[in-house]
XYZ file of N, CA and C in Angstrom:
591
model
N -5.840 -78.021 228.517
C -5.673 -77.388 227.607
C -6.964 -77.366 226.678
N -7.032 -75.830 225.889
C -8.017 -75.542 225.269
C -7.628 -75.222 223.393
N -8.593 -75.149 223.049
C -8.173 -74.754 221.696
C -7.524 -73.358 221.567
N -7.498 -72.485 222.186
C -6.250 -71.391 222.715
C -5.457 -71.726 222.710
N -4.710 -72.595 224.123
C -3.769 -73.014 224.049
C -2.971 -73.816 222.865
N -3.504 -74.556 222.577
C -3.252 -75.513 221.167
C -2.956 -74.344 220.145
N -3.919 -73.599 219.650
C -3.154 -72.741 218.685
C -1.978 -71.871 218.800
N -2.435 -71.431 220.382
C -1.003 -70.412 220.713
C 0.726 -71.229 219.981
N 0.510 -72.594 220.730
C 1.633 -73.140 220.945
C 1.938 -73.313 219.567
N 1.442 -73.881 218.589
C 1.201 -73.961 217.366
C 2.062 -72.558 216.796
N 1.179 -71.339 216.999
C 1.931 -70.461 216.137
C 3.265 -70.231 216.860
N 2.984 -70.482 218.471
C 4.440 -69.891 218.432
C 5.518 -70.890 217.719
N 5.417 -71.873 217.292
C 6.127 -72.895 216.254
C 6.364 -72.369 214.920
N 5.099 -71.591 214.438
C 5.372 -70.932 213.069
C 6.414 -69.690 213.813
N 6.295 -69.005 214.266
C 6.925 -67.587 214.905
C 8.553 -68.141 214.929
N 9.019 -69.208 215.224
C 10.099 -69.355 215.083
C 10.551 -70.392 213.779
N 9.817 -70.012 212.986
C 10.324 -70.867 211.291
C 10.190 -72.274 211.145
N 8.874 -72.946 212.163
C 8.542 -74.129 212.024
C 7.275 -74.187 211.875
N 7.327 -75.046 210.167
C 6.085 -74.988 209.255
C 4.946 -75.819 209.857
N 3.796 -75.158 209.729
C 2.688 -76.412 210.312
C 1.731 -76.580 209.376
N 1.624 -76.071 208.187
C 1.077 -76.988 206.900
C -0.249 -76.390 207.000
N -0.765 -76.942 205.769
C -2.258 -76.495 206.030
C -3.321 -77.321 206.418
N -2.485 -78.466 207.117
C -3.383 -79.604 207.673
C -3.862 -79.113 209.259
N -5.060 -79.435 210.094
C -4.910 -79.238 211.067
C -4.206 -80.048 212.120
N -4.045 -79.171 213.364
C -3.179 -79.617 214.245
C -4.325 -79.769 215.530
N -4.618 -81.093 215.398
C -5.901 -81.201 216.789
C -5.320 -82.717 217.516
N -6.369 -82.525 218.296
C -6.757 -84.123 219.141
C -8.042 -84.494 219.443
N -8.238 -85.448 219.959
C -9.277 -85.804 220.378
C -9.303 -85.635 221.789
N -10.200 -85.404 222.447
C -10.759 -85.370 224.417
C -11.847 -85.664 224.575
N -11.669 -86.484 225.619
C -13.145 -87.136 226.536
C -12.933 -86.712 227.757
N -13.724 -86.553 228.925
C -13.178 -85.102 230.275
C -14.659 -85.806 230.851
N -14.457 -86.148 232.352
C -15.693 -86.208 232.661
C -15.727 -85.355 234.228
N -16.831 -84.751 234.734
C -16.818 -84.376 235.818
C -17.484 -84.731 237.213
N -17.125 -85.227 237.949
C -17.868 -86.215 238.734
C -18.625 -85.142 240.118
N -19.617 -85.056 240.426
C -20.261 -84.248 241.453
C -20.865 -84.946 242.212
N -20.860 -85.444 243.544
C -21.543 -86.706 244.325
C -22.003 -87.989 243.779
N -23.354 -88.337 242.879
C -23.374 -89.370 242.407
C -23.544 -89.147 240.988
N -23.126 -88.355 240.343
C -23.137 -88.221 238.573
C -21.798 -87.556 237.966
N -21.861 -87.669 236.957
C -20.617 -87.908 236.270
C -21.199 -87.229 235.221
N -20.439 -85.835 234.623
C -21.555 -85.392 233.237
C -20.123 -85.127 232.614
N -20.208 -86.227 231.197
C -19.130 -86.833 230.271
C -18.729 -85.681 229.395
N -17.976 -84.958 228.858
C -18.163 -84.156 227.309
C -17.151 -84.755 226.353
N -17.346 -84.940 225.324
C -16.193 -85.266 224.398
C -16.138 -84.127 223.005
N -14.904 -84.744 222.092
C -14.815 -84.377 220.626
C -13.986 -85.412 220.301
N -13.835 -85.585 218.674
C -13.336 -86.907 218.392
C -13.643 -88.417 219.223
N -13.094 -89.029 219.221
C -13.087 -90.606 218.967
C -12.365 -91.377 220.507
N -12.309 -90.253 221.366
C -11.649 -91.364 222.113
C -12.971 -91.921 223.081
N -13.130 -93.163 223.848
C -14.136 -93.570 224.100
C -14.374 -93.161 225.737
N -15.994 -93.412 226.226
C -16.148 -93.328 227.933
C -17.156 -94.226 227.596
N -16.957 -95.606 228.925
C -17.485 -96.352 228.872
C -18.103 -96.110 230.750
N -18.642 -96.790 230.912
C -19.686 -97.275 232.455
C -19.785 -98.587 232.544
N -19.529 -99.284 233.733
C -19.715 -100.317 233.826
C -20.746 -100.254 235.260
N -21.969 -100.864 235.325
C -22.846 -100.618 236.085
C -23.316 -102.118 237.020
N -22.594 -101.862 238.140
C -22.616 -103.023 238.964
C -24.267 -103.592 239.005
N -25.154 -102.419 238.998
C -26.616 -103.294 239.228
C -27.177 -104.538 238.350
N -26.387 -103.954 236.948
C -27.027 -104.677 235.904
C -25.897 -105.387 235.303
N -24.486 -105.654 235.725
C -22.913 -106.240 235.546
C -23.456 -105.948 234.366
N -23.058 -104.537 233.731
C -22.958 -104.524 232.398
C -22.207 -103.260 231.931
N -21.848 -103.436 230.410
C -20.984 -102.259 230.434
C -21.447 -101.711 229.431
N -21.745 -100.287 229.264
C -22.360 -99.164 228.242
C -21.265 -98.175 227.881
N -20.990 -97.952 225.991
C -20.354 -97.023 225.704
C -21.407 -95.869 226.003
N -21.034 -94.718 226.639
C -21.229 -93.662 226.443
C -21.205 -92.232 225.914
N -20.163 -92.730 224.700
C -20.481 -91.387 223.879
C -20.711 -92.288 222.274
N -20.657 -91.305 221.216
C -20.729 -91.539 219.785
C -19.562 -91.101 219.483
N -18.785 -91.297 218.230
C -17.809 -90.940 217.531
C -18.175 -89.803 217.192
N -17.520 -88.893 217.172
C -17.667 -87.820 215.572
C -16.811 -88.069 214.916
N -17.383 -88.664 213.591
C -16.865 -89.110 212.371
C -17.967 -89.286 211.485
N -17.402 -88.981 210.142
C -18.353 -88.974 209.045
C -19.158 -90.233 208.818
N -19.148 -91.035 209.305
C -20.323 -92.749 209.390
C -21.548 -91.908 210.170
N -20.995 -91.433 211.238
C -22.055 -90.925 212.716
C -22.349 -89.619 212.713
N -22.104 -88.429 211.679
C -22.759 -87.292 211.532
C -21.960 -86.394 210.579
N -22.784 -85.595 209.695
C -22.108 -85.022 208.712
C -21.287 -83.965 209.518
N -20.442 -83.630 208.701
C -19.238 -82.906 208.943
C -17.720 -82.095 208.142
N -17.034 -80.971 208.416
C -16.051 -81.139 207.336
C -15.031 -82.282 207.898
N -14.690 -82.925 207.236
C -13.267 -83.758 207.043
C -12.683 -83.402 207.606
N -12.145 -84.057 208.824
C -10.743 -83.450 209.275
C -9.877 -85.099 208.858
N -8.559 -85.193 208.891
C -8.104 -86.321 208.635
C -7.447 -86.742 210.156
N -8.026 -88.456 209.809
C -7.331 -89.197 211.357
C -6.034 -89.997 210.119
N -5.268 -89.617 211.610
C -3.907 -90.082 211.319
C -3.464 -91.677 211.175
N -4.906 -92.207 211.837
C -4.339 -93.662 211.716
C -4.969 -94.902 210.405
N -5.686 -94.190 209.783
C -6.332 -94.219 208.529
C -8.074 -95.053 209.262
N -8.069 -94.810 209.980
C -9.675 -95.097 210.649
C -10.488 -94.256 209.896
N -11.499 -94.112 210.858
C -12.852 -93.178 210.567
C -11.986 -91.552 210.295
N -12.895 -91.005 209.782
C -12.624 -89.306 209.714
C -13.349 -88.742 210.382
N -12.878 -87.892 211.480
C -13.164 -87.056 212.569
C -13.981 -85.919 211.806
N -15.100 -85.758 212.478
C -15.596 -83.958 212.490
C -15.359 -82.980 213.143
N -14.708 -83.764 214.548
C -14.797 -82.222 215.386
C -13.911 -83.098 216.254
N -12.647 -81.918 216.745
C -11.469 -82.255 217.838
C -11.214 -81.361 218.665
N -10.453 -81.287 219.252
C -10.130 -80.135 219.826
C -8.631 -79.846 218.968
N -8.561 -78.407 218.847
C -7.137 -77.862 218.334
C -7.177 -76.765 217.773
N -6.485 -76.927 216.557
C -6.278 -75.413 215.804
C -6.504 -76.193 214.835
N -6.354 -75.411 213.275
C -6.639 -75.049 212.031
C -5.743 -74.154 211.626
N -4.859 -74.451 210.312
C -4.824 -73.115 209.525
C -5.222 -71.687 208.687
N -4.975 -70.488 208.844
C -5.540 -70.091 208.472
C -4.793 -68.856 207.528
N -4.789 -69.625 205.716
C -3.564 -69.476 205.011
C -3.977 -67.589 204.827
N -5.222 -67.161 205.380
C -5.516 -65.539 205.035
C -4.799 -65.105 205.742
N -4.932 -65.413 207.377
C -4.042 -64.741 207.990
C -2.638 -64.981 208.597
N -2.276 -66.376 207.722
C -0.677 -66.782 208.166
C -0.751 -67.393 209.641
N -1.578 -67.979 210.007
C -1.428 -68.385 211.832
C -2.755 -69.868 211.558
N -2.391 -70.269 213.224
C -3.412 -70.970 213.351
C -4.802 -70.583 214.357
N -5.819 -70.838 213.779
C -6.439 -70.608 214.897
C -7.632 -71.222 215.543
N -8.053 -71.185 216.692
C -8.825 -72.411 217.354
C -9.953 -72.734 216.199
N -10.191 -74.178 216.640
C -11.095 -75.182 216.045
C -12.852 -74.297 216.828
N -12.627 -74.369 217.676
C -13.633 -74.448 218.664
C -14.969 -75.218 218.395
N -14.682 -76.154 218.285
C -15.791 -77.773 217.754
C -16.727 -77.641 218.913
N -17.788 -77.914 218.982
C -18.763 -77.468 219.895
C -18.745 -79.208 220.443
N -18.381 -79.561 221.943
C -18.038 -80.835 222.646
C -19.948 -81.814 222.466
N -19.958 -83.015 222.717
C -21.120 -83.930 222.839
C -21.006 -83.686 224.412
N -22.091 -83.905 225.194
C -22.546 -83.909 226.540
C -23.414 -85.214 226.619
N -22.914 -86.394 228.090
C -23.883 -86.643 228.728
C -23.499 -87.022 230.177
N -24.786 -87.440 230.992
C -24.790 -86.829 232.419
C -25.133 -88.136 232.478
N -24.420 -89.009 233.775
C -24.620 -90.357 234.463
C -24.866 -90.528 235.475
N -25.508 -91.198 236.286
C -25.673 -91.449 237.617
C -25.034 -92.725 237.963
N -24.453 -92.629 238.704
C -23.176 -93.589 239.675
C -23.691 -93.929 241.075
N -23.192 -95.271 241.096
C -23.752 -96.390 242.370
C -22.520 -96.696 242.468
N -22.430 -97.306 243.886
C -21.514 -98.113 244.881
C -21.448 -99.199 243.752
N -20.087 -99.449 243.385
C -19.377 -100.688 242.709
C -19.409 -100.546 240.533
N -19.734 -99.386 240.941
C -19.976 -99.082 239.525
C -18.099 -98.567 239.189
N -17.978 -98.609 237.532
C -16.641 -97.791 236.962
C -17.068 -97.041 235.836
N -16.027 -96.079 235.770
C -16.651 -95.051 234.704
C -15.223 -95.027 234.306
N -14.838 -95.495 232.665
C -13.735 -95.400 232.133
C -13.389 -94.437 231.146
N -12.523 -93.604 231.108
C -12.362 -92.949 229.950
C -11.031 -92.980 229.047
N -10.948 -93.379 228.178
C -9.378 -94.042 227.305
C -9.322 -93.090 226.100
N -8.699 -93.337 225.504
C -8.480 -93.166 223.978
C -8.636 -94.430 223.093
N -8.878 -94.169 221.708
C -9.276 -95.534 220.877
C -8.270 -96.517 221.166
N -7.227 -96.350 221.223
C -6.236 -97.026 221.155
C -6.665 -98.617 222.167
N -7.659 -98.431 223.220
C -7.974 -99.330 223.775
C -9.201 -100.198 223.361
N -9.751 -100.134 222.751
C -10.912 -100.799 222.028
C -10.138 -101.569 220.643
N -8.991 -100.468 220.152
C -8.444 -101.145 218.902
C -7.617 -102.272 218.968
N -7.155 -101.980 220.174
C -6.510 -103.331 220.602
C -6.645 -104.610 221.162
N -7.816 -103.697 221.551
C -8.604 -105.815 222.276
C -9.159 -106.494 221.003
N -10.248 -105.519 219.981
C -11.057 -106.135 218.845
C -10.891 -105.342 217.767
N -9.878 -105.059 217.430
C -10.184 -104.083 216.080
C -11.354 -104.096 215.154
N -11.486 -102.749 214.656
C -12.680 -102.791 214.177
C -14.189 -103.657 213.916
N -14.208 -104.001 215.308
C -15.160 -104.891 215.792
C -15.938 -104.485 217.134
N -16.896 -103.330 216.730
C -17.065 -102.110 218.379
C -17.955 -102.936 219.815
N -18.773 -104.328 219.293
C -19.423 -105.293 220.108
C -18.148 -106.182 220.375
N -17.260 -106.459 219.698
C -16.465 -107.192 220.668
C -15.614 -106.843 221.467
N -15.193 -105.276 221.081
C -14.542 -104.461 221.834
C -14.613 -104.093 222.905
N -16.116 -103.705 223.370
C -17.467 -103.918 224.071
C -17.096 -104.945 224.607
N -17.127 -106.012 224.681
C -17.377 -107.523 225.385
C -16.467 -107.727 225.926
N -15.153 -107.251 225.241
C -13.492 -107.817 226.145
C -13.079 -106.667 227.156
N -13.854 -105.532 226.962
C -13.445 -104.331 228.309
C -14.398 -104.474 229.229
N -15.693 -104.991 229.073
C -16.635 -105.267 230.222
C -16.171 -106.672 230.722
N -15.752 -107.929 230.337
C -15.129 -109.120 230.582
C -13.816 -108.584 231.544
N -12.805 -107.921 231.073
C -11.951 -107.522 231.939
C -11.611 -106.645 233.200
N -13.092 -105.513 232.867
C -13.539 -104.582 234.008
C -14.199 -106.019 235.215
N -14.953 -106.916 234.698
C -15.486 -107.517 235.308
C -14.703 -108.406 236.160
N -14.018 -108.874 236.013
C -12.688 -109.392 236.637
C -11.738 -108.799 237.678
N -11.347 -107.665 237.273
C -10.933 -106.503 237.982
C -11.449 -106.597 239.154
N -13.095 -106.066 239.362
C -13.731 -105.435 239.972
C -13.633 -106.798 240.737
N -13.710 -108.100 240.653
C -14.628 -109.354 241.323
C -12.900 -109.287 242.369
N -11.763 -109.483 241.819
C -10.860 -109.380 242.164
C -10.452 -107.979 243.387
N -11.323 -107.046 243.107
C -11.256 -106.226 244.082
C -9.684 -104.984 243.441
N -9.219 -104.946 242.602
C -7.943 -104.392 241.904
C -8.607 -103.110 242.446
N -7.050 -102.220 242.379
C -7.652 -101.004 242.726
C -7.651 -100.106 241.396
N -8.053 -99.265 241.080
C -8.381 -97.960 240.095
C -7.433 -98.368 239.053
N -5.933 -97.903 239.554
C -4.704 -97.810 238.904
C -4.298 -99.312 238.264
N -4.526 -100.199 239.246
C -4.518 -101.609 238.802
C -4.726 -101.732 237.799
N -6.448 -101.458 237.649
C -7.204 -101.963 236.672
C -7.108 -101.490 235.121
N -6.484 -99.949 235.253
C -6.354 -99.255 234.210
C -5.291 -99.396 233.741
N -4.186 -99.566 234.100
C -3.015 -100.379 233.727
C -2.862 -101.793 233.190
N -3.645 -102.728 233.371
C -3.987 -104.119 233.110
C -4.783 -103.585 231.787
N -6.046 -102.817 231.563
C -6.676 -102.508 230.254
C -5.304 -101.959 229.293
N -4.925 -101.702 229.640
C -4.144 -100.574 229.041
C -2.504 -101.864 228.498
N -1.996 -102.611 229.448
C -1.526 -104.110 228.390
C -1.790 -105.390 227.854
N -3.484 -104.829 228.180
C -3.624 -105.786 227.320
C -4.495 -105.757 226.028
N -4.452 -104.357 225.796
C -4.639 -103.527 224.371
C -3.236 -103.704 223.721
N -2.422 -103.293 224.312
C -1.117 -103.285 223.683
C -0.579 -104.602 223.731
N -1.115 -105.442 224.447
C -0.684 -107.296 224.046
C -1.282 -107.305 222.583
N -2.053 -106.636 222.615
C -2.878 -107.158 221.259
C -2.765 -106.166 219.926
N -1.640 -105.111 220.150
C -0.712 -104.553 219.287
C -1.988 -103.722 218.638
N -1.792 -102.479 219.203
C -3.317 -101.509 219.025
C -2.136 -100.560 218.259
N -2.645 -99.878 216.975
C -2.470 -99.514 216.165
C -2.047 -97.563 216.578
N -2.803 -97.620 217.751
C -2.925 -96.235 218.416
C -2.142 -95.986 219.448
N -2.186 -94.431 219.860
C -2.041 -94.524 221.326
C -2.725 -94.951 222.126
N -2.371 -95.673 223.386
C -3.709 -96.244 224.906
C -3.458 -95.721 225.917
N -4.697 -95.090 226.153
C -4.877 -93.996 227.386
C -5.425 -94.758 228.260
N -5.731 -95.188 229.385
C -6.895 -95.487 230.410
C -7.122 -94.729 231.530
N -7.771 -94.056 232.095
C -8.825 -93.509 233.189
C -9.654 -94.143 233.968
N -9.455 -94.669 235.148
C -10.710 -95.188 235.359
C -11.028 -94.912 236.812
N -12.562 -94.487 237.350
C -13.041 -94.221 238.463
C -13.661 -95.440 239.054
N -13.379 -95.660 239.895
C -14.424 -96.905 240.430
C -14.920 -95.728 241.869
N -16.542 -96.612 242.182
C -17.211 -95.916 243.095
C -17.339 -96.735 243.788
N -16.887 -96.456 245.205
C -16.707 -97.379 246.247
C -17.577 -96.849 247.279
N -18.389 -97.922 248.306
C -18.652 -97.463 249.313
C -20.151 -96.205 249.073
N -19.211 -94.981 249.800
C -21.248 -93.884 249.757
C -20.464 -93.496 248.553
N -21.216 -92.122 248.181
C -21.003 -91.626 247.276
C -19.968 -90.348 247.330
N -19.801 -90.532 248.148
C -18.481 -89.073 249.017
C -17.170 -90.378 249.076
N -16.954 -91.212 248.766
C -15.692 -91.979 248.894
C -15.573 -92.621 247.610
N -14.752 -92.526 247.002
C -14.212 -92.735 245.773
C -12.841 -92.693 245.783
N -12.627 -93.506 244.296
C -10.853 -93.618 243.967
C -10.934 -93.443 242.731
N -9.689 -92.592 242.062
C -9.511 -92.622 241.086
C -8.448 -92.262 240.850
N -7.574 -93.012 239.546
C -6.112 -92.986 239.296
C -6.361 -92.903 237.885
N -5.196 -93.323 236.776
C -5.176 -93.270 235.400
C -3.603 -93.312 235.130
N -3.946 -94.770 233.920
C -2.687 -94.564 233.743
C -2.305 -94.328 232.188
N -1.514 -93.910 231.912
C -1.082 -93.509 230.080
C 0.017 -93.827 229.367
């Protein structure tokens, strides 16, 4: 789903007489391309990406949120009342053209190496918000603890993702919760990827 697709769908709503208004219609997006022993992670917005490294038994946050507290930029409303986003995927209403135009915000990117026993997690911000609201270190510690437990019990990726989502939901997250997990098993060509949304 690209900015062009989102803008086209919004303009379809406008053509049917459904108002889009002056507010931007947008979403956050975090995605990863895994090739051999590397993962390229790109994002716009505040959906987190994490890497659990088996060699150091540690969980790292791979990306930095695109919000006013982290970088200057145009103010984009955040519907859950949290930080104000500066980059998103989607469309923005053009009063002069009377239609939605693609935003085309530039994503940020990081490349990481993967090793057997590692786990790559892509999530929506409902995951950390449900585990430790407004506490970045606390949520990182809790996610790391849950991932460590799942890996020690040899849980499949799908079960790990589902467990993380349930834990965040039990914490009454104020946002949607999506969790994608990739476990690196065996050699670099033998991986398992599942998701739960």
